[in-house]
Backbone as numpy.savetxt, mean C-alpha at the origin, in Angstrom:
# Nx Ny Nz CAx CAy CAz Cx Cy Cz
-12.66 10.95 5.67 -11.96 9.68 5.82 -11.18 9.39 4.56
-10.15 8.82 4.79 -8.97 8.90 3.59 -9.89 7.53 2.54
-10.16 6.68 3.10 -10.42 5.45 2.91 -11.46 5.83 1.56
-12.26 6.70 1.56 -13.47 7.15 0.60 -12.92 7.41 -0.47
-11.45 7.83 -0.46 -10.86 8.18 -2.43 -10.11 7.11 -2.95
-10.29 5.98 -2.23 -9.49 4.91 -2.67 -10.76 3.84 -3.57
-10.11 3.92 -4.13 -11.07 2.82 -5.34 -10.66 1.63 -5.51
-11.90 0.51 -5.41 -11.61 -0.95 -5.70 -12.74 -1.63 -6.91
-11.81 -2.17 -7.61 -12.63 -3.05 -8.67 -13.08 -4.49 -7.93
-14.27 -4.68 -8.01 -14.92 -5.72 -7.63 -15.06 -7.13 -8.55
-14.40 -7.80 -8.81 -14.84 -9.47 -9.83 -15.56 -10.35 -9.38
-17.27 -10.37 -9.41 -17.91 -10.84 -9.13 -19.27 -11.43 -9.44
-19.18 -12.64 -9.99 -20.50 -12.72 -10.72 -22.25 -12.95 -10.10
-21.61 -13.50 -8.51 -23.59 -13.74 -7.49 -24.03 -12.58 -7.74
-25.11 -12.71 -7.70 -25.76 -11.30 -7.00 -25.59 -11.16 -5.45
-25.79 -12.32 -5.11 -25.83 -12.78 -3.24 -24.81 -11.61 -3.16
-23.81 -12.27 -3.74 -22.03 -11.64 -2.97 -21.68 -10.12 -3.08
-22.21 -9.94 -4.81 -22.54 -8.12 -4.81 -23.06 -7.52 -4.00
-24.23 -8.10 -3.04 -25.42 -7.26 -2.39 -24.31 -7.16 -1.55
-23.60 -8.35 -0.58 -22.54 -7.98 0.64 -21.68 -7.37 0.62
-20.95 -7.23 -1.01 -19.69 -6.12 -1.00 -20.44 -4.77 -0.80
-21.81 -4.58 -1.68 -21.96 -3.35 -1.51 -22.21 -2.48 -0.13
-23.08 -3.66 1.00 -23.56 -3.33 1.96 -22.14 -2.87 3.14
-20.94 -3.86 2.61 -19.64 -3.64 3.13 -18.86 -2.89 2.74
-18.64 -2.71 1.59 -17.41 -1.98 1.04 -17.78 -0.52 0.75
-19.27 0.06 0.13 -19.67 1.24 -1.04 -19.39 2.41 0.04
-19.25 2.25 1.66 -19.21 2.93 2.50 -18.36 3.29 2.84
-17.06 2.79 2.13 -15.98 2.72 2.50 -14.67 3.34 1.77
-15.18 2.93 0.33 -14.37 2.88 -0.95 -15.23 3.13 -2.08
-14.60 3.99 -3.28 -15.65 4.23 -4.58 -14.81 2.88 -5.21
-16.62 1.98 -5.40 -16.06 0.86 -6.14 -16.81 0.51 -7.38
-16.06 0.00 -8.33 -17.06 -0.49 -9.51 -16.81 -2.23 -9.75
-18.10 -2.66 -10.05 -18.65 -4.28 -10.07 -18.20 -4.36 -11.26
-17.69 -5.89 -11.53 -17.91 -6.11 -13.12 -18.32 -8.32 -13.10
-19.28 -8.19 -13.93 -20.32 -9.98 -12.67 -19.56 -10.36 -14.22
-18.65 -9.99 -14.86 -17.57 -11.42 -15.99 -16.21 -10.92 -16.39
-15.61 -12.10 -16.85 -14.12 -11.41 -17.12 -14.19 -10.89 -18.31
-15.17 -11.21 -19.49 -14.92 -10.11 -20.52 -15.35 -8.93 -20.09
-16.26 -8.58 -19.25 -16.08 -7.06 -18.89 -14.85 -6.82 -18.54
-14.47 -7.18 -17.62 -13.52 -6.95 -16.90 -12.27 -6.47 -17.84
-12.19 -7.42 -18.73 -11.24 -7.65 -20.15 -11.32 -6.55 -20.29
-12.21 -6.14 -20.76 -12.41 -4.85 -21.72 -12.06 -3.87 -21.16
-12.53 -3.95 -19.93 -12.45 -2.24 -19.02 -10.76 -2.13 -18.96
-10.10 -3.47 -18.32 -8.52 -3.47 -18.67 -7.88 -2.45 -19.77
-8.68 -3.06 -21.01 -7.86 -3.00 -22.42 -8.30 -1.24 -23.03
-8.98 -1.10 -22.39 -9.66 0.21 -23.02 -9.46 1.35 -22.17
-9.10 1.31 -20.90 -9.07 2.52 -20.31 -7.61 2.18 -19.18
-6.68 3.22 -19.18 -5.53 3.34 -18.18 -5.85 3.78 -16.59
-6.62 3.82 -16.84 -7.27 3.96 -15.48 -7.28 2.98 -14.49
-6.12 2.92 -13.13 -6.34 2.04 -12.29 -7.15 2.04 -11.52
-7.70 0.65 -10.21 -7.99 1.05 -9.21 -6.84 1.17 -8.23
-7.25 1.34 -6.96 -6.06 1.00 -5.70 -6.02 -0.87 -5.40
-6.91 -1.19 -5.87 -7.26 -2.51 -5.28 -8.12 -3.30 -6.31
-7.71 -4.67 -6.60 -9.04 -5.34 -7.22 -8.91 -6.34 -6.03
-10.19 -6.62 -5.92 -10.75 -7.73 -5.15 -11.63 -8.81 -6.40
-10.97 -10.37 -6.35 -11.50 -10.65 -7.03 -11.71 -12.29 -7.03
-13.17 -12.91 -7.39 -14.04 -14.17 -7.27 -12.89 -14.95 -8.07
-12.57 -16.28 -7.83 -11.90 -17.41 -8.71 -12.60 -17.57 -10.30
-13.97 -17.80 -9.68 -15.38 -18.29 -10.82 -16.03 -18.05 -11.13
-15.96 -17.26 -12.26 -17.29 -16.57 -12.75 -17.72 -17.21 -13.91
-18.84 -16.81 -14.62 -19.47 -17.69 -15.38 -19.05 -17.97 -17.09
-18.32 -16.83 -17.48 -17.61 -16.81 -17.78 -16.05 -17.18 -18.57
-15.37 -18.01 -17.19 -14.46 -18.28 -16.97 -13.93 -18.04 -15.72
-12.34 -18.58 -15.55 -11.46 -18.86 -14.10 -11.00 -17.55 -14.32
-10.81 -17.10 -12.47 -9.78 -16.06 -12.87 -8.15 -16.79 -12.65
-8.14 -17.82 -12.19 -6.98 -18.40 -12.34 -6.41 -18.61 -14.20
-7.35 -18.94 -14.58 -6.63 -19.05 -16.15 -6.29 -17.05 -16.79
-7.10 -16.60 -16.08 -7.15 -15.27 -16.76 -5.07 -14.70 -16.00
-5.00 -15.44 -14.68 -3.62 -14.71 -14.11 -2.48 -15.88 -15.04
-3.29 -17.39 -15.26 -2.00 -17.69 -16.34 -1.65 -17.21 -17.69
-2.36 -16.09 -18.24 -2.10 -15.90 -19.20 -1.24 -14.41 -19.08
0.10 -14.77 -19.28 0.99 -13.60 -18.75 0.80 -12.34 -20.01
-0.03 -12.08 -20.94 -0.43 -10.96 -21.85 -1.17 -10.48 -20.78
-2.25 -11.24 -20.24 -3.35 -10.25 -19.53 -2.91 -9.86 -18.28
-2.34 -10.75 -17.88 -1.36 -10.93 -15.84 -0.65 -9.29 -16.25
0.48 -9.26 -17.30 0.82 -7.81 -17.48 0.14 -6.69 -17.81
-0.81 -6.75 -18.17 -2.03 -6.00 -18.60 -2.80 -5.36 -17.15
-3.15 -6.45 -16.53 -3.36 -5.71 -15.14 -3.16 -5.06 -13.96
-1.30 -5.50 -14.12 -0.79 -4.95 -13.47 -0.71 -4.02 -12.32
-1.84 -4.44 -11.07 -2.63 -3.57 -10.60 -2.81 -4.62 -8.88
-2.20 -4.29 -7.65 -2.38 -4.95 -6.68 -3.91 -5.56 -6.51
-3.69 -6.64 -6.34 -5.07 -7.67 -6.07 -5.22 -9.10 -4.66
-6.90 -9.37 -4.18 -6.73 -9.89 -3.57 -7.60 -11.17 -3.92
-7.91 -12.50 -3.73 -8.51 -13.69 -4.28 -9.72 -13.43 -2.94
-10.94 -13.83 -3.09 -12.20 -13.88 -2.62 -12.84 -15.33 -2.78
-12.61 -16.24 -2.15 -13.45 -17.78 -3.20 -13.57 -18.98 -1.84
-14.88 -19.58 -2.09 -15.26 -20.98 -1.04 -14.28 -22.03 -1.40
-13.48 -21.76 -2.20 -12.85 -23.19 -2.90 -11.29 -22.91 -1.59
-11.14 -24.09 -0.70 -10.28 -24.35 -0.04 -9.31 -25.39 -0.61
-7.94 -25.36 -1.12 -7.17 -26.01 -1.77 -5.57 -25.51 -2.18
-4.98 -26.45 -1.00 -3.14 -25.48 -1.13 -2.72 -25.22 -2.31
-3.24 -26.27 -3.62 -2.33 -25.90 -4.97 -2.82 -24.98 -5.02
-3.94 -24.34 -5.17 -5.00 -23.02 -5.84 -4.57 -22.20 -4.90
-4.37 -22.29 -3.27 -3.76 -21.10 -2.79 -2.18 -20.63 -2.93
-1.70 -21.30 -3.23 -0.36 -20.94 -3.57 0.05 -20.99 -5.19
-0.76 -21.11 -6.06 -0.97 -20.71 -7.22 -1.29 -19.26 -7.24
-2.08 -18.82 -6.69 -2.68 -17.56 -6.70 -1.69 -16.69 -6.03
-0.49 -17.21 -4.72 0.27 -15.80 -4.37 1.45 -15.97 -5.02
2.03 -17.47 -6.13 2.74 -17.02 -6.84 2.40 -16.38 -8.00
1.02 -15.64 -8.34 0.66 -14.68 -9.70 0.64 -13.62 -9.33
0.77 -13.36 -7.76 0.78 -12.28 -7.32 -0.25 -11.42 -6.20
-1.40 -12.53 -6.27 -2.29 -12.12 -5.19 -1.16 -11.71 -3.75
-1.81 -10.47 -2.88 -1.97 -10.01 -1.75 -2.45 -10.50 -0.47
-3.05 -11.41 -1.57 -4.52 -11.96 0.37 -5.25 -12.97 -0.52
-5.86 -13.79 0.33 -6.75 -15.14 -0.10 -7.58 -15.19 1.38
-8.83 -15.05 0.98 -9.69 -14.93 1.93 -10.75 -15.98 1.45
-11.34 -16.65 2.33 -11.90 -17.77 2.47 -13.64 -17.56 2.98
-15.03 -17.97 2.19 -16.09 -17.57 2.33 -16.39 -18.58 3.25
-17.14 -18.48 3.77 -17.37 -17.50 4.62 -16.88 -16.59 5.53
-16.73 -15.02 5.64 -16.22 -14.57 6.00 -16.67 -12.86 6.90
-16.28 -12.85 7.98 -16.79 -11.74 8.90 -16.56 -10.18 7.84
-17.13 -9.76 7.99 -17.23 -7.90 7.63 -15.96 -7.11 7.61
-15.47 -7.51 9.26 -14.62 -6.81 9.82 -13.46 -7.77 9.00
-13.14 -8.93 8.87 -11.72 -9.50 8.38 -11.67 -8.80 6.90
-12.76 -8.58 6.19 -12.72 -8.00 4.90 -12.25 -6.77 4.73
-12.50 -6.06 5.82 -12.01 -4.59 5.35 -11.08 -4.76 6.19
-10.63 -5.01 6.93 -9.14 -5.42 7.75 -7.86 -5.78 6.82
-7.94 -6.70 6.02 -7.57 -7.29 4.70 -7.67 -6.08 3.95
-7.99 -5.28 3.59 -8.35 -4.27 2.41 -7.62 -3.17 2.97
-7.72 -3.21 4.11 -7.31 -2.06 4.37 -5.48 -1.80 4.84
-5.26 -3.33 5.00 -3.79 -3.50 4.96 -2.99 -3.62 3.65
-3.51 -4.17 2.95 -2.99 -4.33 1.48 -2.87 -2.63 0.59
-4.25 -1.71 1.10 -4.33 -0.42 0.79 -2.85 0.28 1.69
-2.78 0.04 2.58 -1.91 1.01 3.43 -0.52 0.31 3.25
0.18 -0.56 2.79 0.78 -1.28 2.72 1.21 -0.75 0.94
0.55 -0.89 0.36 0.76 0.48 -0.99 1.50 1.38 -1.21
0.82 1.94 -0.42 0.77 3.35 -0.16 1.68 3.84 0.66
2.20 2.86 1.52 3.64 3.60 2.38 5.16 3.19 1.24
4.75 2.06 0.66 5.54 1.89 -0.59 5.91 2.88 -1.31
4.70 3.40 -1.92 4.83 4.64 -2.68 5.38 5.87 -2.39
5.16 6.12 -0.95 5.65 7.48 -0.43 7.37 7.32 -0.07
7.78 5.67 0.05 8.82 5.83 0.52 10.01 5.75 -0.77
9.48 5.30 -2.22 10.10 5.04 -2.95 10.22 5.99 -3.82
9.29 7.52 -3.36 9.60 8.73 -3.16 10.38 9.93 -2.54
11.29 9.14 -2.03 12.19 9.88 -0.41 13.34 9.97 -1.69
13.78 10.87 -1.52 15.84 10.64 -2.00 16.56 9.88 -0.79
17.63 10.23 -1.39 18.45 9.29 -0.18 18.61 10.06 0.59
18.73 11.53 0.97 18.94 12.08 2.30 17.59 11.75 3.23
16.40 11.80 2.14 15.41 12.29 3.34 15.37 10.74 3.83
16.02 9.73 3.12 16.06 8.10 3.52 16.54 8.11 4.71
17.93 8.32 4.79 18.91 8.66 6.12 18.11 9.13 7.23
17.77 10.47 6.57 17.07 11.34 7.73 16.22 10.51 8.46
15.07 9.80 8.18 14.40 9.15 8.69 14.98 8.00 9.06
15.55 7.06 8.89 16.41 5.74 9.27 16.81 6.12 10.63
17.48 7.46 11.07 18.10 7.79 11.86 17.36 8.16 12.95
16.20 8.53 12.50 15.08 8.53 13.72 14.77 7.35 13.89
14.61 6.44 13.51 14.41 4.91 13.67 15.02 4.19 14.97
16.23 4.73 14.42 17.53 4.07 15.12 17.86 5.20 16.44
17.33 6.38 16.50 17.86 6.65 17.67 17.20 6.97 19.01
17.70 6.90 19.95 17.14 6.96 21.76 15.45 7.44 21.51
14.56 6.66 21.81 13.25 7.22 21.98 12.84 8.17 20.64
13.76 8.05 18.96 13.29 8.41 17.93 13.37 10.05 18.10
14.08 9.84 19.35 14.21 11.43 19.56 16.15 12.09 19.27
15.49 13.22 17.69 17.11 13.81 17.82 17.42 15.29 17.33
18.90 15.61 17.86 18.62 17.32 17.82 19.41 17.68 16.40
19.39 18.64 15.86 19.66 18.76 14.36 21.45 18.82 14.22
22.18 18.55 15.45 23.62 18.07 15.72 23.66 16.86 15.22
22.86 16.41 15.71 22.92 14.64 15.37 22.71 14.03 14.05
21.40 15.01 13.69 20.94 14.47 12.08 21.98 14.74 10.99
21.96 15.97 11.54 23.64 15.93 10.63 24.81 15.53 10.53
25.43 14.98 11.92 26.66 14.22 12.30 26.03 13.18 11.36
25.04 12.36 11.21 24.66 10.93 11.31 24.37 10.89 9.56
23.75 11.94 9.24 23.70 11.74 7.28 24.46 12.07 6.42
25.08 13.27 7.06 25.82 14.60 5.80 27.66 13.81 6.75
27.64 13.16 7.74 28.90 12.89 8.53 30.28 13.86 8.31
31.33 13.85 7.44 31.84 15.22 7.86 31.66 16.38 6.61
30.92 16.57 6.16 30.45 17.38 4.86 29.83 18.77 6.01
30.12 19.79 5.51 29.87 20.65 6.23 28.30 20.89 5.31
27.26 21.44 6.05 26.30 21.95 5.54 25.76 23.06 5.77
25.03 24.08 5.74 24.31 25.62 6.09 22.86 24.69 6.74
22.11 25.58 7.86 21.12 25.43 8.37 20.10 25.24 7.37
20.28 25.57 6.46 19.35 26.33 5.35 18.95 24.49 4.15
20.27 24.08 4.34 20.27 22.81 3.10 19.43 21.60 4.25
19.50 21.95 5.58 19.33 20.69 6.26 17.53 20.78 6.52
17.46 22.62 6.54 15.67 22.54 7.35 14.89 22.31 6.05
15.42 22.19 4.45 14.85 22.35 3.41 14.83 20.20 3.12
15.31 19.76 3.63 15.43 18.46 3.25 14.69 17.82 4.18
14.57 18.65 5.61 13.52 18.00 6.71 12.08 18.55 6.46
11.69 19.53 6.09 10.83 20.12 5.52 9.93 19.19 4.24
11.08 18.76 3.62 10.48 18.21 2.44 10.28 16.55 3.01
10.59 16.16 3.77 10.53 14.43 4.40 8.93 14.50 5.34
8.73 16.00 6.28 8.13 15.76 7.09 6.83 16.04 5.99
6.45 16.53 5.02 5.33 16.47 4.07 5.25 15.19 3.27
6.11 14.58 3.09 6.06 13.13 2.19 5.09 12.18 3.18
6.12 12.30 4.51 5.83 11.24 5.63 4.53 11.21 6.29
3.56 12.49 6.47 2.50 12.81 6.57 1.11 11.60 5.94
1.50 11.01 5.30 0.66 10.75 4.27 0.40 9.50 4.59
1.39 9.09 5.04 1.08 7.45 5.77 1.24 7.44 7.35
0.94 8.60 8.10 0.87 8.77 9.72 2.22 8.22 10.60
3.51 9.49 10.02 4.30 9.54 10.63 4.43 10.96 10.67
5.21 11.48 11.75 4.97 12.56 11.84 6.18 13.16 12.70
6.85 13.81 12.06 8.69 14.67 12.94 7.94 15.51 13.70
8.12 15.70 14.94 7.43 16.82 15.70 8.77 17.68 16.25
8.69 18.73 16.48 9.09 19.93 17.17 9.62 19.91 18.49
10.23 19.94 19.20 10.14 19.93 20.51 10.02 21.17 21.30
11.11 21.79 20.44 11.01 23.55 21.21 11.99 23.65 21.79
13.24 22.56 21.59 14.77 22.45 22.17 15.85 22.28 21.77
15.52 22.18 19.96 16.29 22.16 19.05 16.25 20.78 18.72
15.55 20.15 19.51 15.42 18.59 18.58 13.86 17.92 18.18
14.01 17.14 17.61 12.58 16.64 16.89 12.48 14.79 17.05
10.94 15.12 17.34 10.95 13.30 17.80 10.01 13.24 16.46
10.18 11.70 15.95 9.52 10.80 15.15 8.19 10.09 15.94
7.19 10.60 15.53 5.83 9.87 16.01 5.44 8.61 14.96
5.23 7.44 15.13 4.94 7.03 14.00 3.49 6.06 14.51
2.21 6.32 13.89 1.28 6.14 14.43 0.56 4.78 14.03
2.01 4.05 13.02 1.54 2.79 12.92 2.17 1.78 14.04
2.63 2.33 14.68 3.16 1.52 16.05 4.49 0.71 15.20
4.86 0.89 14.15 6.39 0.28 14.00 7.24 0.21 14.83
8.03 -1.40 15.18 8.86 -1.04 16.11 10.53 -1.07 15.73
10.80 -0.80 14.24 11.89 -0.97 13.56 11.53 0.17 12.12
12.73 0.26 11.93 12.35 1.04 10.06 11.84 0.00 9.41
11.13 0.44 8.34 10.69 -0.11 7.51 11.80 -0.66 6.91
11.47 -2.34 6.08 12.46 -2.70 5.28 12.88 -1.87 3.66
11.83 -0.85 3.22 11.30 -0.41 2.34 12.43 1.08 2.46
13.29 1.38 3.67 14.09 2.10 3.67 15.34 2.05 3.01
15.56 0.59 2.56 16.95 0.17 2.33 17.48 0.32 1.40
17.14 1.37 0.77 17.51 2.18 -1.00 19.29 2.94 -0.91
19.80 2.52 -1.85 21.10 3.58 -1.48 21.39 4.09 -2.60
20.51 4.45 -4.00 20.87 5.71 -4.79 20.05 7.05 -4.68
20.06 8.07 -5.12 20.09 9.09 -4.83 19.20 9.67 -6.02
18.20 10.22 -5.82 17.30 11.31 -7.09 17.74 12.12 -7.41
């Protein structure tokens, strides 16, 4: 399961709440606890080492983690996608928290399943970021164009009319640029398939029913 190499930092000072992340999350994700923000501090300041995810309590004993995101030395310091965890219901504090940058604000009491639902969108939501802000601009096109065309289905006439438009190309420049898109794209469960007719359909197994907005890059690597 992909889900097992993804790592989340936990900010949490109960024990109560540790016992439930662990019983929820340790199955899921390699995670490490830290029950104050000077740990937390420290582990920041001392090691480059990210997680994929912090999940993290308002109140620990400690201190706020709201004062810890106003202090823009440490806010840049962590620099690291995060989500708020806390009983405290209150619009300034929730919209304080997604203008510092929180992902998600989840509210205690809370089901199993909304937790890793939440975790697991903010994780995959990453991560298609990453792969796409990895594409050059052809393999951008290339894919856009499956987006956009009849049933995502097209034959290598088309991909080329539609990216390279009147630039002549060799078979050779076009299967080396689809080659290299259909291994990127893999990674977040899309998938160019074969047909066996000279054309190739786009599977995309997150049920998208548009390109991503995350396509809309127009320089070139």
């Amino acid at each position: 399961m992909a889900s097992l190499q993804r790592s989340l930092w936990i900010l949490e000072d109960e024990e109560s709440a540790i016992f439930v992340y662990k019983q929820i999350l340790d199955l899921h994700f390699n995670t490490e606890y830290f029950q104050s923000l000077s740990l937390f501090r420290g582990r920041l300041a001392s090691n480059k080492e990210r997680p994929d995810l912090i999940v993290a309590d308002l109140r620990l004993g400690d201190g706020n983690f709201l004062s810890f995101l106003s202090n823009h030395d440490e806010k840049g310091l962590l620099a690291t996608p995060f989500i708020v965890v806390s009983s405290l219901i209150d619009l300034d504090v929730l919209r304080f928290c997604f203008e510092e940058g929180a992902l998600d604000y989840l509210i205690r009491p809370f089901k199993k399943e909304e937790l890793i639902a939440k975790i697991e969108k903010v994780l995959n939501s990453n991560r298609k970021k990453a792969v796409f802000s990895n594409l050059t601009q052809k393999e951008t096109l290339i894919l856009k164009a499956f987006y956009e065309g009849k049933n995502r289905t097209l034959t290598r006439e088309q991909l080329i009319r539609t990216v390279w438009r009147d630039i002549t190309i060799d078979n050779n420049t076009f299967d080396v640029h689809l080659y290299n898109l259909r291994k990127k794209i893999v990674q977040i469960d899309l998938y160019i398939v074969a047909n066996g007719n000279g054309s190739w359909t786009l599977v995309d197994q997150n049920a998208s029913k548009s390109p991503p907005a995350l396509l809309d890059k127009k320089d070139d690597k």
